[in-house]
């Protein structure tokens, strides 16, 4: 009987400690997003509030014409004298994708809410037809895309940039 009472007391104290630790952690995190030292939050705390912004401002909209110009300039500069080779085109694809992505992000600026997705496909041009298609969940009021196609005697290239508004 004494063992049973000792066990109940031990369980009760453990449950009490868990409840206290939860209330302390909840009181720290209930104020919103905070920044400060991890050890007791010494120093000034910055509390970030929600913006409740559901759409982009007029000056932050994704400009498809500028994106198309960036794609065209990059494809022409990298592929004007290029001939199709699977190894070189694999490296060219990643290089063109990265340059387009960085140029689009610098064009949009730091204070934007668009997720940028860039696709570049390069293939051999042997007189065959090629069709490129993609599907994604879309909100047509804010989400946009830009594309450009490039052809020469030995290869074709398609560049697509998606600007998806991220709330």
PDB file of C-alpha atoms in Angstrom:
ATOM      1  CA  UNK A   1       0.000   0.000   0.000  1.00  0.00           C
ATOM      2  CA  UNK A   2       2.851   2.377   0.859  1.00  0.00           C
ATOM      3  CA  UNK A   3       4.486   1.575  -2.480  1.00  0.00           C
ATOM      4  CA  UNK A   4       1.237   2.424  -4.293  1.00  0.00           C
ATOM      5  CA  UNK A   5       0.973   5.836  -2.536  1.00  0.00           C
ATOM      6  CA  UNK A   6       4.610   6.598  -3.289  1.00  0.00           C
ATOM      7  CA  UNK A   7       4.014   5.786  -6.970  1.00  0.00           C
ATOM      8  CA  UNK A   8       0.916   8.052  -7.098  1.00  0.00           C
ATOM      9  CA  UNK A   9       2.853  10.940  -5.533  1.00  0.00           C
ATOM     10  CA  UNK A  10       5.702  10.503  -8.011  1.00  0.00           C
ATOM     11  CA  UNK A  11       3.292  10.495 -10.971  1.00  0.00           C
ATOM     12  CA  UNK A  12       1.474  13.552  -9.590  1.00  0.00           C
ATOM     13  CA  UNK A  13       4.710  15.524  -9.253  1.00  0.00           C
ATOM     14  CA  UNK A  14       5.827  14.584 -12.774  1.00  0.00           C
ATOM     15  CA  UNK A  15       2.480  15.681 -14.220  1.00  0.00           C
ATOM     16  CA  UNK A  16       2.686  18.965 -12.309  1.00  0.00           C
ATOM     17  CA  UNK A  17       6.190  19.607 -13.670  1.00  0.00           C
ATOM     18  CA  UNK A  18       5.006  18.939 -17.228  1.00  0.00           C
ATOM     19  CA  UNK A  19       2.094  21.366 -16.831  1.00  0.00           C
ATOM     20  CA  UNK A  20       4.392  24.070 -15.484  1.00  0.00           C
ATOM     21  CA  UNK A  21       6.895  23.653 -18.301  1.00  0.00           C
ATOM     22  CA  UNK A  22       4.096  23.868 -20.905  1.00  0.00           C
ATOM     23  CA  UNK A  23       2.690  27.079 -19.461  1.00  0.00           C
ATOM     24  CA  UNK A  24       6.143  28.687 -19.374  1.00  0.00           C
ATOM     25  CA  UNK A  25       6.861  27.743 -23.004  1.00  0.00           C
ATOM     26  CA  UNK A  26       3.391  28.846 -24.121  1.00  0.00           C
ATOM     27  CA  UNK A  27       3.753  32.224 -22.429  1.00  0.00           C
ATOM     28  CA  UNK A  28       7.071  32.767 -24.236  1.00  0.00           C
ATOM     29  CA  UNK A  29       5.675  31.867 -27.669  1.00  0.00           C
ATOM     30  CA  UNK A  30       2.242  33.504 -27.382  1.00  0.00           C
ATOM     31  CA  UNK A  31       3.519  37.012 -28.108  1.00  0.00           C
ATOM     32  CA  UNK A  32       4.161  36.288 -31.812  1.00  0.00           C
ATOM     33  CA  UNK A  33       7.459  36.030 -33.618  1.00  0.00           C
ATOM     34  CA  UNK A  34      10.291  37.439 -31.511  1.00  0.00           C
ATOM     35  CA  UNK A  35      13.987  37.878 -32.015  1.00  0.00           C
ATOM     36  CA  UNK A  36      16.606  38.033 -29.290  1.00  0.00           C
ATOM     37  CA  UNK A  37      19.104  35.875 -27.462  1.00  0.00           C
ATOM     38  CA  UNK A  38      18.199  32.244 -26.995  1.00  0.00           C
ATOM     39  CA  UNK A  39      19.344  32.364 -23.374  1.00  0.00           C
ATOM     40  CA  UNK A  40      16.522  34.208 -21.664  1.00  0.00           C
ATOM     41  CA  UNK A  41      15.918  36.782 -24.443  1.00  0.00           C
ATOM     42  CA  UNK A  42      18.328  39.397 -23.047  1.00  0.00           C
ATOM     43  CA  UNK A  43      18.391  42.662 -24.939  1.00  0.00           C
ATOM     44  CA  UNK A  44      15.758  44.334 -27.082  1.00  0.00           C
ATOM     45  CA  UNK A  45      12.975  42.165 -28.431  1.00  0.00           C
ATOM     46  CA  UNK A  46      11.464  42.776 -31.847  1.00  0.00           C
ATOM     47  CA  UNK A  47       7.919  41.528 -32.310  1.00  0.00           C
ATOM     48  CA  UNK A  48       6.753  41.066 -35.892  1.00  0.00           C
ATOM     49  CA  UNK A  49       3.062  41.440 -36.595  1.00  0.00           C
ATOM     50  CA  UNK A  50       1.085  39.911 -39.451  1.00  0.00           C
ATOM     51  CA  UNK A  51       0.631  42.137 -42.484  1.00  0.00           C
ATOM     52  CA  UNK A  52      -2.701  40.639 -43.574  1.00  0.00           C
ATOM     53  CA  UNK A  53      -1.691  41.398 -47.139  1.00  0.00           C
ATOM     54  CA  UNK A  54      -3.526  39.078 -49.517  1.00  0.00           C
ATOM     55  CA  UNK A  55      -2.295  40.436 -52.817  1.00  0.00           C
ATOM     56  CA  UNK A  56       0.749  42.211 -54.236  1.00  0.00           C
ATOM     57  CA  UNK A  57       0.887  46.006 -54.328  1.00  0.00           C
ATOM     58  CA  UNK A  58       0.864  47.698 -57.723  1.00  0.00           C
ATOM     59  CA  UNK A  59       4.620  48.274 -57.660  1.00  0.00           C
ATOM     60  CA  UNK A  60       5.315  44.625 -56.721  1.00  0.00           C
ATOM     61  CA  UNK A  61       3.477  42.831 -59.529  1.00  0.00           C
ATOM     62  CA  UNK A  62       5.344  40.254 -61.620  1.00  0.00           C
ATOM     63  CA  UNK A  63       6.209  41.892 -64.943  1.00  0.00           C
ATOM     64  CA  UNK A  64       6.016  39.277 -67.697  1.00  0.00           C
ATOM     65  CA  UNK A  65       7.537  41.544 -70.363  1.00  0.00           C
ATOM     66  CA  UNK A  66      10.723  42.123 -68.345  1.00  0.00           C
ATOM     67  CA  UNK A  67      10.948  38.411 -67.544  1.00  0.00           C
ATOM     68  CA  UNK A  68      10.553  37.521 -71.221  1.00  0.00           C
ATOM     69  CA  UNK A  69      13.302  39.992 -72.148  1.00  0.00           C
ATOM     70  CA  UNK A  70      15.631  38.442 -69.551  1.00  0.00           C
ATOM     71  CA  UNK A  71      14.938  34.929 -70.891  1.00  0.00           C
ATOM     72  CA  UNK A  72      15.482  36.054 -74.507  1.00  0.00           C
ATOM     73  CA  UNK A  73      18.749  37.857 -73.722  1.00  0.00           C
ATOM     74  CA  UNK A  74      20.156  34.873 -71.807  1.00  0.00           C
ATOM     75  CA  UNK A  75      19.181  32.287 -74.409  1.00  0.00           C
ATOM     76  CA  UNK A  76      20.624  34.377 -77.242  1.00  0.00           C
ATOM     77  CA  UNK A  77      23.855  35.152 -75.408  1.00  0.00           C
ATOM     78  CA  UNK A  78      24.527  31.537 -74.386  1.00  0.00           C
ATOM     79  CA  UNK A  79      23.251  29.652 -77.449  1.00  0.00           C
ATOM     80  CA  UNK A  80      24.004  31.824 -80.499  1.00  0.00           C
ATOM     81  CA  UNK A  81      27.001  29.800 -81.704  1.00  0.00           C
ATOM     82  CA  UNK A  82      26.311  26.620 -79.722  1.00  0.00           C
ATOM     83  CA  UNK A  83      25.892  23.179 -81.246  1.00  0.00           C
ATOM     84  CA  UNK A  84      23.977  20.393 -79.579  1.00  0.00           C
ATOM     85  CA  UNK A  85      26.025  18.072 -77.387  1.00  0.00           C
ATOM     86  CA  UNK A  86      24.371  16.308 -74.467  1.00  0.00           C
ATOM     87  CA  UNK A  87      27.170  17.016 -71.974  1.00  0.00           C
ATOM     88  CA  UNK A  88      27.631  20.685 -72.807  1.00  0.00           C
ATOM     89  CA  UNK A  89      23.881  21.295 -72.992  1.00  0.00           C
ATOM     90  CA  UNK A  90      23.393  19.752 -69.547  1.00  0.00           C
ATOM     91  CA  UNK A  91      25.835  22.254 -68.083  1.00  0.00           C
ATOM     92  CA  UNK A  92      24.412  25.091 -70.179  1.00  0.00           C
ATOM     93  CA  UNK A  93      20.908  24.347 -68.908  1.00  0.00           C
ATOM     94  CA  UNK A  94      21.886  24.720 -65.253  1.00  0.00           C
ATOM     95  CA  UNK A  95      23.992  27.805 -65.979  1.00  0.00           C
ATOM     96  CA  UNK A  96      21.212  29.556 -67.929  1.00  0.00           C
ATOM     97  CA  UNK A  97      18.638  28.637 -65.287  1.00  0.00           C
ATOM     98  CA  UNK A  98      20.721  30.139 -62.485  1.00  0.00           C
ATOM     99  CA  UNK A  99      21.483  33.364 -64.369  1.00  0.00           C
ATOM    100  CA  UNK A 100      17.820  33.867 -65.299  1.00  0.00           C
ATOM    101  CA  UNK A 101      16.744  33.225 -61.708  1.00  0.00           C
ATOM    102  CA  UNK A 102      19.233  35.704 -60.214  1.00  0.00           C
ATOM    103  CA  UNK A 103      18.380  38.387 -62.783  1.00  0.00           C
ATOM    104  CA  UNK A 104      14.623  37.987 -62.181  1.00  0.00           C
ATOM    105  CA  UNK A 105      15.115  38.179 -58.407  1.00  0.00           C
ATOM    106  CA  UNK A 106      17.230  41.334 -58.686  1.00  0.00           C
ATOM    107  CA  UNK A 107      14.599  42.841 -60.981  1.00  0.00           C
ATOM    108  CA  UNK A 108      11.839  42.143 -58.440  1.00  0.00           C
ATOM    109  CA  UNK A 109      13.874  43.468 -55.510  1.00  0.00           C
ATOM    110  CA  UNK A 110      14.239  42.226 -51.955  1.00  0.00           C
ATOM    111  CA  UNK A 111      10.766  43.066 -50.717  1.00  0.00           C
ATOM    112  CA  UNK A 112       8.692  40.774 -52.899  1.00  0.00           C
ATOM    113  CA  UNK A 113       6.461  37.807 -52.175  1.00  0.00           C
ATOM    114  CA  UNK A 114       6.860  35.872 -55.405  1.00  0.00           C
ATOM    115  CA  UNK A 115       8.288  32.390 -55.583  1.00  0.00           C
ATOM    116  CA  UNK A 116      10.313  32.179 -58.782  1.00  0.00           C
ATOM    117  CA  UNK A 117      10.472  28.897 -60.667  1.00  0.00           C
ATOM    118  CA  UNK A 118      12.681  28.733 -63.777  1.00  0.00           C
ATOM    119  CA  UNK A 119      12.647  25.909 -66.320  1.00  0.00           C
ATOM    120  CA  UNK A 120      15.062  25.711 -69.242  1.00  0.00           C
ATOM    121  CA  UNK A 121      14.977  22.806 -71.691  1.00  0.00           C
ATOM    122  CA  UNK A 122      17.489  22.273 -74.490  1.00  0.00           C
ATOM    123  CA  UNK A 123      17.111  19.578 -77.116  1.00  0.00           C
ATOM    124  CA  UNK A 124      18.533  18.470 -80.439  1.00  0.00           C
ATOM    125  CA  UNK A 125      16.943  19.974 -83.536  1.00  0.00           C
ATOM    126  CA  UNK A 126      16.713  17.132 -86.068  1.00  0.00           C
ATOM    127  CA  UNK A 127      13.533  18.264 -87.747  1.00  0.00           C
ATOM    128  CA  UNK A 128      11.246  16.617 -85.213  1.00  0.00           C
ATOM    129  CA  UNK A 129       8.407  18.337 -83.383  1.00  0.00           C
ATOM    130  CA  UNK A 130       8.523  18.955 -79.682  1.00  0.00           C
ATOM    131  CA  UNK A 131       5.771  20.007 -77.322  1.00  0.00           C
ATOM    132  CA  UNK A 132       6.418  21.380 -73.845  1.00  0.00           C
ATOM    133  CA  UNK A 133       3.591  21.419 -71.312  1.00  0.00           C
ATOM    134  CA  UNK A 134       3.338  22.051 -67.586  1.00  0.00           C
ATOM    135  CA  UNK A 135       0.623  22.102 -64.970  1.00  0.00           C
ATOM    136  CA  UNK A 136       0.437  23.827 -61.621  1.00  0.00           C
ATOM    137  CA  UNK A 137      -2.014  25.169 -59.102  1.00  0.00           C
ATOM    138  CA  UNK A 138      -2.684  28.704 -60.190  1.00  0.00           C
ATOM    139  CA  UNK A 139      -4.334  31.869 -58.915  1.00  0.00           C
ATOM    140  CA  UNK A 140      -4.771  33.838 -62.160  1.00  0.00           C
ATOM    141  CA  UNK A 141      -5.283  37.209 -60.502  1.00  0.00           C
ATOM    142  CA  UNK A 142      -1.696  37.344 -59.160  1.00  0.00           C
ATOM    143  CA  UNK A 143       0.339  34.450 -60.623  1.00  0.00           C
ATOM    144  CA  UNK A 144       2.073  34.980 -63.954  1.00  0.00           C
ATOM    145  CA  UNK A 145       4.514  33.276 -66.303  1.00  0.00           C
ATOM    146  CA  UNK A 146       6.795  34.258 -69.165  1.00  0.00           C
ATOM    147  CA  UNK A 147       8.297  32.055 -71.868  1.00  0.00           C
ATOM    148  CA  UNK A 148      10.605  32.292 -74.849  1.00  0.00           C
ATOM    149  CA  UNK A 149      11.680  29.784 -77.523  1.00  0.00           C
ATOM    150  CA  UNK A 150      15.020  29.758 -79.300  1.00  0.00           C
ATOM    151  CA  UNK A 151      16.019  27.746 -82.395  1.00  0.00           C
ATOM    152  CA  UNK A 152      19.180  27.364 -84.430  1.00  0.00           C
ATOM    153  CA  UNK A 153      20.408  24.684 -86.870  1.00  0.00           C
ATOM    154  CA  UNK A 154      21.412  22.121 -84.256  1.00  0.00           C
ATOM    155  CA  UNK A 155      19.312  22.796 -81.142  1.00  0.00           C
ATOM    156  CA  UNK A 156      16.152  24.286 -79.707  1.00  0.00           C
ATOM    157  CA  UNK A 157      15.631  25.788 -76.264  1.00  0.00           C
ATOM    158  CA  UNK A 158      12.580  26.765 -74.244  1.00  0.00           C
ATOM    159  CA  UNK A 159      12.805  28.983 -71.187  1.00  0.00           C
ATOM    160  CA  UNK A 160       9.860  29.434 -68.811  1.00  0.00           C
ATOM    161  CA  UNK A 161       9.681  31.577 -65.674  1.00  0.00           C
ATOM    162  CA  UNK A 162       6.799  31.261 -63.224  1.00  0.00           C
ATOM    163  CA  UNK A 163       6.099  34.047 -60.752  1.00  0.00           C
ATOM    164  CA  UNK A 164       3.811  32.569 -58.089  1.00  0.00           C
ATOM    165  CA  UNK A 165       2.515  34.924 -55.412  1.00  0.00           C
ATOM    166  CA  UNK A 166       3.292  33.606 -51.950  1.00  0.00           C
ATOM    167  CA  UNK A 167       1.057  34.963 -49.190  1.00  0.00           C
TER     168      UNK A 167
END
